[in-house]
mmCIF file of C-alpha atoms in Angstrom:
data_model
loop_
_atom_site.group_PDB
_atom_site.id
_atom_site.type_symbol
_atom_site.label_atom_id
_atom_site.label_comp_id
_atom_site.label_asym_id
_atom_site.label_seq_id
_atom_site.Cartn_x
_atom_site.Cartn_y
_atom_site.Cartn_z
ATOM 1 C CA MET A 1 -14.195 -10.142 -10.019
ATOM 2 C CA LYS A 2 -14.431 -6.911 -10.959
ATOM 3 C CA VAL A 3 -12.206 -3.596 -11.032
ATOM 4 C CA GLN A 4 -12.479 -1.939 -8.026
ATOM 5 C CA ALA A 5 -11.369 1.540 -7.155
ATOM 6 C CA GLY A 6 -11.252 4.361 -4.674
ATOM 7 C CA SER A 7 -9.133 6.739 -2.382
ATOM 8 C CA LEU A 8 -7.368 6.303 0.555
ATOM 9 C CA VAL A 9 -7.145 9.900 1.461
ATOM 10 C CA SER A 10 -10.973 10.998 0.684
ATOM 11 C CA GLY A 11 -13.992 9.947 2.242
ATOM 12 C CA LEU A 12 -12.448 9.453 5.629
ATOM 13 C CA PRO A 13 -14.954 8.471 8.364
ATOM 14 C CA PRO A 14 -16.901 11.522 10.020
ATOM 15 C CA ARG A 15 -16.341 13.111 13.223
ATOM 16 C CA PRO A 16 -16.320 12.532 15.994
ATOM 17 C CA ARG A 17 -14.877 8.879 16.329
ATOM 18 C CA ALA A 18 -14.797 6.788 19.269
ATOM 19 C CA GLY A 19 -11.876 4.937 18.083
ATOM 20 C CA GLU A 20 -9.790 3.881 15.105
ATOM 21 C CA VAL A 21 -11.795 2.870 11.909
ATOM 22 C CA THR A 22 -11.055 0.190 9.707
ATOM 23 C CA GLU A 23 -12.135 -0.615 6.338
ATOM 24 C CA THR A 24 -11.442 -3.467 4.309
ATOM 25 C CA LEU A 25 -10.313 -2.326 0.849
ATOM 26 C CA CYS A 26 -9.768 -5.846 -0.589
ATOM 27 C CA GLU A 27 -9.833 -9.452 0.898
ATOM 28 C CA GLN A 28 -8.303 -12.379 -1.253
ATOM 29 C CA PRO A 29 -7.305 -15.918 -0.012
ATOM 30 C CA GLY A 30 -4.407 -15.219 1.994
ATOM 31 C CA VAL A 31 -4.350 -11.525 1.920
ATOM 32 C CA ARG A 32 -6.278 -8.694 3.333
ATOM 33 C CA ILE A 33 -5.649 -5.020 2.522
ATOM 34 C CA GLU A 34 -7.340 -2.303 4.873
ATOM 35 C CA ARG A 35 -7.174 1.117 5.298
ATOM 36 C CA ILE A 36 -6.935 2.237 9.242
ATOM 37 C CA VAL A 37 -7.858 5.843 10.425
ATOM 38 C CA SER A 38 -6.209 6.914 13.915
ATOM 39 C CA THR A 39 -7.111 10.082 15.188
ATOM 40 C CA GLY A 40 -4.501 9.760 18.546
ATOM 41 C CA GLN A 41 -5.476 6.377 19.593
ATOM 42 C CA VAL A 42 -2.534 4.316 20.859
ATOM 43 C CA THR A 43 -2.461 0.582 22.141
ATOM 44 C CA PRO A 44 -3.116 0.442 25.727
ATOM 45 C CA ASP A 45 0.014 0.614 28.150
ATOM 46 C CA GLY A 46 1.158 -2.826 28.754
ATOM 47 C CA GLN A 47 -0.225 -4.472 25.683
ATOM 48 C CA TRP A 48 1.147 -5.835 22.494
ATOM 49 C CA TYR A 49 0.237 -6.997 19.046
ATOM 50 C CA ASP A 50 1.056 -10.389 18.532
ATOM 51 C CA GLN A 51 -0.343 -11.448 15.383
ATOM 52 C CA ASP A 52 -0.444 -15.006 13.569
ATOM 53 C CA SER A 53 0.279 -13.154 10.272
ATOM 54 C CA ASP A 54 2.573 -11.100 8.694
ATOM 55 C CA GLU A 55 1.729 -7.286 8.389
ATOM 56 C CA TRP A 56 3.159 -4.948 5.963
ATOM 57 C CA VAL A 57 2.287 -1.163 6.987
ATOM 58 C CA LEU A 58 2.306 2.219 5.212
ATOM 59 C CA VAL A 59 1.619 5.642 6.552
ATOM 60 C CA VAL A 60 -0.163 7.144 3.839
ATOM 61 C CA LYS A 61 -1.157 10.582 6.016
ATOM 62 C CA GLY A 62 -0.220 11.795 9.340
ATOM 63 C CA SER A 63 2.558 10.237 11.486
ATOM 64 C CA ALA A 64 2.870 7.584 14.205
ATOM 65 C CA ARG A 65 5.453 5.953 16.147
ATOM 66 C CA LEU A 66 5.360 2.123 16.829
ATOM 67 C CA ARG A 67 7.539 0.132 19.566
ATOM 68 C CA ILE A 68 8.949 -3.126 18.815
ATOM 69 C CA ASP A 69 9.273 -5.099 21.817
ATOM 70 C CA GLY A 70 12.898 -5.475 23.011
ATOM 71 C CA GLU A 71 13.880 -2.267 21.022
ATOM 72 C CA ALA A 72 14.992 0.569 23.175
ATOM 73 C CA GLN A 73 12.968 3.322 21.398
ATOM 74 C CA ASP A 74 9.904 3.933 19.279
ATOM 75 C CA ARG A 75 10.224 4.262 15.331
ATOM 76 C CA GLU A 76 9.133 6.960 13.841
ATOM 77 C CA LEU A 77 6.719 6.621 10.730
ATOM 78 C CA GLY A 78 6.204 9.707 8.663
ATOM 79 C CA GLU A 79 4.263 9.836 4.944
ATOM 80 C CA GLY A 80 5.489 7.379 3.031
ATOM 81 C CA ASP A 81 7.087 5.102 5.659
ATOM 82 C CA TYR A 82 6.565 1.600 5.661
ATOM 83 C CA MET A 83 7.755 -1.374 7.835
ATOM 84 C CA PHE A 84 7.322 -5.218 7.766
ATOM 85 C CA LEU A 85 6.283 -6.706 10.879
ATOM 86 C CA PRO A 86 6.604 -10.671 10.565
ATOM 87 C CA ALA A 87 4.089 -12.751 12.637
ATOM 88 C CA HIS A 88 4.668 -12.796 16.162
ATOM 89 C CA CYS A 89 6.852 -9.815 16.204
ATOM 90 C CA ARG A 90 5.109 -8.154 19.188
ATOM 91 C CA HIS A 91 4.800 -4.324 18.976
ATOM 92 C CA ARG A 92 2.355 -1.685 20.077
ATOM 93 C CA VAL A 93 1.318 1.874 18.658
ATOM 94 C CA ALA A 94 3.003 4.322 20.840
ATOM 95 C CA TRP A 95 1.411 7.621 19.341
ATOM 96 C CA THR A 96 -0.449 8.599 16.377
ATOM 97 C CA GLN A 97 -1.239 11.946 14.905
ATOM 98 C CA SER A 98 -4.695 13.075 15.414
ATOM 99 C CA GLU A 99 -5.320 16.366 13.443
ATOM 100 C CA PRO A 100 -5.045 15.689 10.445
ATOM 101 C CA PRO A 101 -6.033 12.104 11.029
ATOM 102 C CA THR A 102 -3.331 9.277 10.542
ATOM 103 C CA VAL A 103 -4.287 7.104 7.375
ATOM 104 C CA TRP A 104 -2.469 3.870 7.425
ATOM 105 C CA LEU A 105 -2.607 0.968 4.810
ATOM 106 C CA ALA A 106 -2.204 -2.242 6.154
ATOM 107 C CA ILE A 107 -1.623 -5.787 4.309
ATOM 108 C CA HIS A 108 -2.219 -8.800 6.141
ATOM 109 C CA ILE A 109 -0.517 -11.510 4.719
ATOM 110 C CA PHE A 110 -1.714 -15.254 5.959
ATOM 111 C CA THR A 111 -0.342 -17.045 3.057
ATOM 112 C CA LYS A 112 1.733 -20.470 3.848
ATOM 113 C CA CYS A 113 1.179 -22.160 0.716
ATOM 114 C CA MET B 1 12.364 -13.114 9.865
ATOM 115 C CA LYS B 2 13.076 -9.558 10.859
ATOM 116 C CA VAL B 3 11.236 -6.113 10.798
ATOM 117 C CA GLN B 4 12.113 -4.218 7.750
ATOM 118 C CA ALA B 5 11.662 -0.518 7.269
ATOM 119 C CA GLY B 6 11.959 2.116 4.553
ATOM 120 C CA SER B 7 10.323 5.016 2.552
ATOM 121 C CA LEU B 8 8.163 4.914 -0.429
ATOM 122 C CA VAL B 9 9.167 8.702 -0.904
ATOM 123 C CA SER B 10 12.540 8.885 -0.428
ATOM 124 C CA GLY B 11 15.469 7.318 -1.858
ATOM 125 C CA LEU B 12 14.024 7.532 -5.429
ATOM 126 C CA PRO B 13 16.420 6.169 -8.346
ATOM 127 C CA PRO B 14 18.827 8.668 -9.475
ATOM 128 C CA ARG B 15 18.123 10.518 -12.626
ATOM 129 C CA PRO B 16 18.450 10.172 -15.538
ATOM 130 C CA ARG B 17 16.208 6.645 -16.037
ATOM 131 C CA ALA B 18 15.789 5.101 -19.087
ATOM 132 C CA GLY B 19 12.407 3.328 -17.971
ATOM 133 C CA GLU B 20 10.568 2.708 -14.831
ATOM 134 C CA VAL B 21 12.181 1.386 -11.773
ATOM 135 C CA THR B 22 10.522 -1.677 -9.772
ATOM 136 C CA GLU B 23 11.870 -2.450 -6.668
ATOM 137 C CA THR B 24 10.371 -5.358 -4.645
ATOM 138 C CA LEU B 25 10.053 -4.205 -0.909
ATOM 139 C CA CYS B 26 8.433 -7.630 0.466
ATOM 140 C CA GLU B 27 8.070 -11.079 -1.077
ATOM 141 C CA GLN B 28 6.398 -13.760 0.754
ATOM 142 C CA PRO B 29 4.397 -16.882 -0.491
ATOM 143 C CA GLY B 30 1.705 -15.706 -2.640
ATOM 144 C CA VAL B 31 2.388 -11.795 -2.282
ATOM 145 C CA ARG B 32 4.766 -9.541 -3.694
ATOM 146 C CA ILE B 33 4.822 -5.675 -2.843
ATOM 147 C CA GLU B 34 6.703 -3.440 -4.987
ATOM 148 C CA ARG B 35 7.205 0.170 -5.523
ATOM 149 C CA ILE B 36 7.270 1.266 -8.779
ATOM 150 C CA VAL B 37 8.693 4.819 -10.099
ATOM 151 C CA SER B 38 7.546 6.279 -13.303
ATOM 152 C CA THR B 39 8.609 9.114 -15.276
ATOM 153 C CA GLY B 40 6.390 9.455 -18.099
ATOM 154 C CA GLN B 41 6.509 5.859 -19.001
ATOM 155 C CA VAL B 42 3.223 4.395 -20.843
ATOM 156 C CA THR B 43 2.483 0.880 -22.040
ATOM 157 C CA PRO B 44 3.214 0.905 -25.974
ATOM 158 C CA ASP B 45 0.539 1.477 -28.078
ATOM 159 C CA GLY B 46 -1.705 -1.748 -28.889
ATOM 160 C CA GLN B 47 -0.198 -3.490 -25.869
ATOM 161 C CA TRP B 48 -2.021 -4.686 -22.744
ATOM 162 C CA TYR B 49 -1.287 -6.112 -19.480
ATOM 163 C CA ASP B 50 -2.892 -9.387 -19.115
ATOM 164 C CA GLN B 51 -1.694 -10.960 -15.786
ATOM 165 C CA ASP B 52 -2.161 -14.295 -14.343
ATOM 166 C CA SER B 53 -2.289 -12.572 -10.721
ATOM 167 C CA ASP B 54 -4.503 -10.207 -9.268
ATOM 168 C CA GLU B 55 -2.969 -6.674 -8.495
ATOM 169 C CA TRP B 56 -3.772 -3.859 -6.222
ATOM 170 C CA VAL B 57 -2.269 -0.664 -6.949
ATOM 171 C CA LEU B 58 -2.225 2.863 -5.598
ATOM 172 C CA VAL B 59 -0.573 5.866 -6.346
ATOM 173 C CA VAL B 60 1.433 7.218 -3.665
ATOM 174 C CA LYS B 61 3.033 10.465 -5.377
ATOM 175 C CA GLY B 62 2.183 11.953 -8.544
ATOM 176 C CA SER B 63 -1.009 10.939 -11.168
ATOM 177 C CA ALA B 64 -1.500 8.402 -13.725
ATOM 178 C CA ARG B 65 -4.112 7.282 -16.200
ATOM 179 C CA LEU B 66 -4.884 3.814 -16.516
ATOM 180 C CA ARG B 67 -7.200 2.159 -19.877
ATOM 181 C CA ILE B 68 -9.372 -0.805 -18.824
ATOM 182 C CA ASP B 69 -10.117 -2.925 -21.773
ATOM 183 C CA GLY B 70 -13.582 -2.334 -22.988
ATOM 184 C CA GLU B 71 -14.257 0.914 -21.096
ATOM 185 C CA ALA B 72 -14.590 4.329 -23.215
ATOM 186 C CA GLN B 73 -12.276 6.304 -21.550
ATOM 187 C CA ASP B 74 -9.081 6.499 -19.188
ATOM 188 C CA ARG B 75 -9.497 6.396 -15.387
ATOM 189 C CA GLU B 76 -7.568 9.023 -13.746
ATOM 190 C CA LEU B 77 -5.590 8.483 -10.585
ATOM 191 C CA GLY B 78 -4.041 10.860 -8.331
ATOM 192 C CA GLU B 79 -2.191 10.806 -5.010
ATOM 193 C CA GLY B 80 -4.191 8.264 -2.570
ATOM 194 C CA ASP B 81 -6.040 6.521 -5.482
ATOM 195 C CA TYR B 82 -6.248 2.927 -5.680
ATOM 196 C CA MET B 83 -7.352 0.220 -7.985
ATOM 197 C CA PHE B 84 -8.067 -3.494 -7.923
ATOM 198 C CA LEU B 85 -7.201 -5.243 -11.176
ATOM 199 C CA PRO B 86 -8.330 -8.773 -11.132
ATOM 200 C CA ALA B 87 -6.320 -11.317 -13.074
ATOM 201 C CA HIS B 88 -6.784 -11.222 -16.669
ATOM 202 C CA CYS B 89 -8.472 -7.651 -16.621
ATOM 203 C CA ARG B 90 -6.893 -6.293 -19.577
ATOM 204 C CA HIS B 91 -5.481 -3.100 -18.791
ATOM 205 C CA ARG B 92 -2.699 -0.374 -20.107
ATOM 206 C CA VAL B 93 -0.853 2.428 -18.616
ATOM 207 C CA ALA B 94 -2.075 5.433 -20.881
ATOM 208 C CA TRP B 95 -0.062 8.334 -19.048
ATOM 209 C CA THR B 96 2.070 8.926 -16.187
ATOM 210 C CA GLN B 97 3.184 12.098 -14.544
ATOM 211 C CA SER B 98 6.928 12.683 -15.351
ATOM 212 C CA GLU B 99 8.171 15.324 -13.015
ATOM 213 C CA PRO B 100 7.739 14.827 -10.061
ATOM 214 C CA PRO B 101 7.852 11.010 -10.787
ATOM 215 C CA THR B 102 4.994 8.962 -10.075
ATOM 216 C CA VAL B 103 5.283 6.322 -7.245
ATOM 217 C CA TRP B 104 3.137 3.272 -7.279
ATOM 218 C CA LEU B 105 2.777 1.042 -4.537
ATOM 219 C CA ALA B 106 1.725 -2.585 -6.314
ATOM 220 C CA ILE B 107 0.758 -5.589 -4.339
ATOM 221 C CA HIS B 108 0.700 -8.757 -6.759
ATOM 222 C CA ILE B 109 -1.637 -11.472 -5.205
ATOM 223 C CA PHE B 110 -0.789 -15.010 -6.606
ATOM 224 C CA THR B 111 -2.576 -16.818 -3.699
ATOM 225 C CA LYS B 112 -5.137 -19.358 -4.798
ATOM 226 C CA CYS B 113 -4.620 -21.362 -1.415
#
């Protein structure tokens, strides 16, 4: 394996974008690190993410609101805010800033070694 | 497990700081996610990190220079720049911005499932 380097905040996908753009930055057994660029996309009404793996997310640029199932209101996420979402913690993206885009770092953790 | 949330860029450790301050944000089997706050610290002359685990690092705030063993010059890292350092890739921190502090996100990947 070799050193790999890049930038989360440059080389954003060109416009117009039909949807969120997810790029895998690093994939190792049990872990996948992604950059996700959102431009206003939200989880469709009535739908929830319900994942088999743990996820740790960070808002690198922009801002967003997440709703955790069972909570009374959205959680606000600004630059530098992170959240750990354990597997099967139902959640939805309620809002994302579109301009400038919202850049997420997402770490999916599959390890049950 | 429960949802956990926080900010990488607020709640920085109080000054003065004797050295780097490392906080574990998330620890799961095979993965540890840390915030590291550097205020000018570097790896001592002639020393190298030589880790058994892979590491993925991101400069969240500030800037730094890393030297990879065998390379002719330092690599510059600014805000949003990331680097994947495979296990046993010898490297050293050549410089870190002290004011404002340099905030790193470090993901240590131990998984060899």
